[in-house]
mmCIF file of C-alpha atoms in Angstrom:
data_model
loop_
_atom_site.group_PDB
_atom_site.id
_atom_site.type_symbol
_atom_site.label_atom_id
_atom_site.label_comp_id
_atom_site.label_asym_id
_atom_site.label_seq_id
_atom_site.Cartn_x
_atom_site.Cartn_y
_atom_site.Cartn_z
ATOM 1 C CA UNK C 1 99.587 85.831 133.553
ATOM 2 C CA UNK C 2 100.187 86.620 129.757
ATOM 3 C CA UNK C 3 102.542 85.521 127.679
ATOM 4 C CA UNK C 4 104.796 88.045 126.314
ATOM 5 C CA UNK C 5 104.427 87.486 122.267
ATOM 6 C CA UNK C 6 107.614 88.211 120.254
ATOM 7 C CA UNK C 7 107.559 91.158 117.991
ATOM 8 C CA UNK C 8 107.307 90.752 114.253
ATOM 9 C CA UNK C 9 110.867 91.177 112.178
ATOM 10 C CA UNK C 10 110.502 93.462 109.063
ATOM 11 C CA UNK C 11 110.625 90.414 106.831
ATOM 12 C CA UNK C 12 107.479 89.414 108.447
ATOM 13 C CA UNK C 13 105.791 92.805 108.113
ATOM 14 C CA UNK C 14 106.142 92.786 104.787
ATOM 15 C CA UNK C 15 109.546 95.108 104.516
ATOM 16 C CA UNK C 16 111.944 92.961 102.796
ATOM 17 C CA UNK C 17 114.754 93.856 100.329
ATOM 18 C CA UNK C 18 112.394 93.985 97.437
ATOM 19 C CA UNK C 19 110.261 96.517 99.337
ATOM 20 C CA UNK C 20 113.207 98.471 100.590
ATOM 21 C CA UNK C 21 114.953 98.677 96.980
ATOM 22 C CA UNK C 22 111.294 99.739 95.316
ATOM 23 C CA UNK C 23 111.067 102.491 98.448
ATOM 24 C CA UNK C 24 114.254 103.990 97.684
ATOM 25 C CA UNK C 25 113.208 104.637 94.129
ATOM 26 C CA UNK C 26 110.181 105.508 94.646
ATOM 27 C CA UNK C 27 110.699 107.891 97.586
ATOM 28 C CA UNK C 28 113.275 109.997 95.107
ATOM 29 C CA UNK C 29 111.348 109.693 92.116
ATOM 30 C CA UNK C 30 107.724 110.816 92.890
ATOM 31 C CA UNK C 31 106.926 114.427 93.326
ATOM 32 C CA UNK C 32 110.749 115.617 93.152
ATOM 33 C CA UNK C 33 111.273 114.003 96.228
ATOM 34 C CA UNK C 34 108.821 115.744 97.916
ATOM 35 C CA UNK C 35 105.092 114.605 99.798
ATOM 36 C CA UNK C 36 102.620 113.523 97.407
ATOM 37 C CA UNK C 37 100.056 114.962 99.996
ATOM 38 C CA UNK C 38 101.632 118.302 100.795
ATOM 39 C CA UNK C 39 104.986 118.901 98.639
ATOM 40 C CA UNK C 40 106.079 121.119 101.250
ATOM 41 C CA UNK C 41 108.800 118.524 102.950
ATOM 42 C CA UNK C 42 111.028 115.676 101.940
ATOM 43 C CA UNK C 43 109.241 112.369 101.549
ATOM 44 C CA UNK C 44 110.603 109.876 103.791
ATOM 45 C CA UNK C 45 107.696 107.295 104.395
ATOM 46 C CA UNK C 46 106.488 104.852 101.622
ATOM 47 C CA UNK C 47 102.382 104.651 102.779
ATOM 48 C CA UNK C 48 100.285 101.705 101.716
ATOM 49 C CA UNK C 49 97.102 103.442 100.787
ATOM 50 C CA UNK C 50 95.313 99.882 101.534
ATOM 51 C CA UNK C 51 97.206 99.413 104.539
ATOM 52 C CA UNK C 52 98.375 95.841 102.872
ATOM 53 C CA UNK C 53 102.249 96.164 103.381
ATOM 54 C CA UNK C 54 102.573 92.806 100.820
ATOM 55 C CA UNK C 55 100.491 94.890 97.947
ATOM 56 C CA UNK C 56 103.325 96.507 96.117
ATOM 57 C CA UNK C 57 101.505 98.139 93.072
ATOM 58 C CA UNK C 58 102.980 101.322 92.552
ATOM 59 C CA UNK C 59 99.226 102.350 92.684
ATOM 60 C CA UNK C 60 98.532 101.281 95.933
ATOM 61 C CA UNK C 61 101.981 103.587 97.585
ATOM 62 C CA UNK C 62 102.206 107.180 98.232
ATOM 63 C CA UNK C 63 105.343 108.912 99.291
ATOM 64 C CA UNK C 64 104.707 110.968 102.273
ATOM 65 C CA UNK C 65 106.855 113.119 104.752
ATOM 66 C CA UNK C 66 106.467 112.187 108.110
ATOM 67 C CA UNK C 67 104.013 114.464 109.460
ATOM 68 C CA UNK C 68 101.479 113.546 106.730
ATOM 69 C CA UNK C 69 102.386 109.702 107.258
ATOM 70 C CA UNK C 70 101.556 110.187 110.826
ATOM 71 C CA UNK C 71 98.401 111.745 109.863
ATOM 72 C CA UNK C 72 97.642 109.120 108.031
ATOM 73 C CA UNK C 73 97.492 106.230 110.893
#
């Protein structure tokens, strides 16, 4: 039947050490650590507005809480 594809690791998906450092910094700096959409919950996710994980331009990144990030995807 079908060959099972190996899942890509975080590095292959664009989430390497550089991304993790940028993520930590932006989640704490932006909007006082709160979600940039609802401002009601702590931000835990860094959303790529253009959905390209390799585009790390800060204008393309939005700090989201779990609920707002889930609603986006």
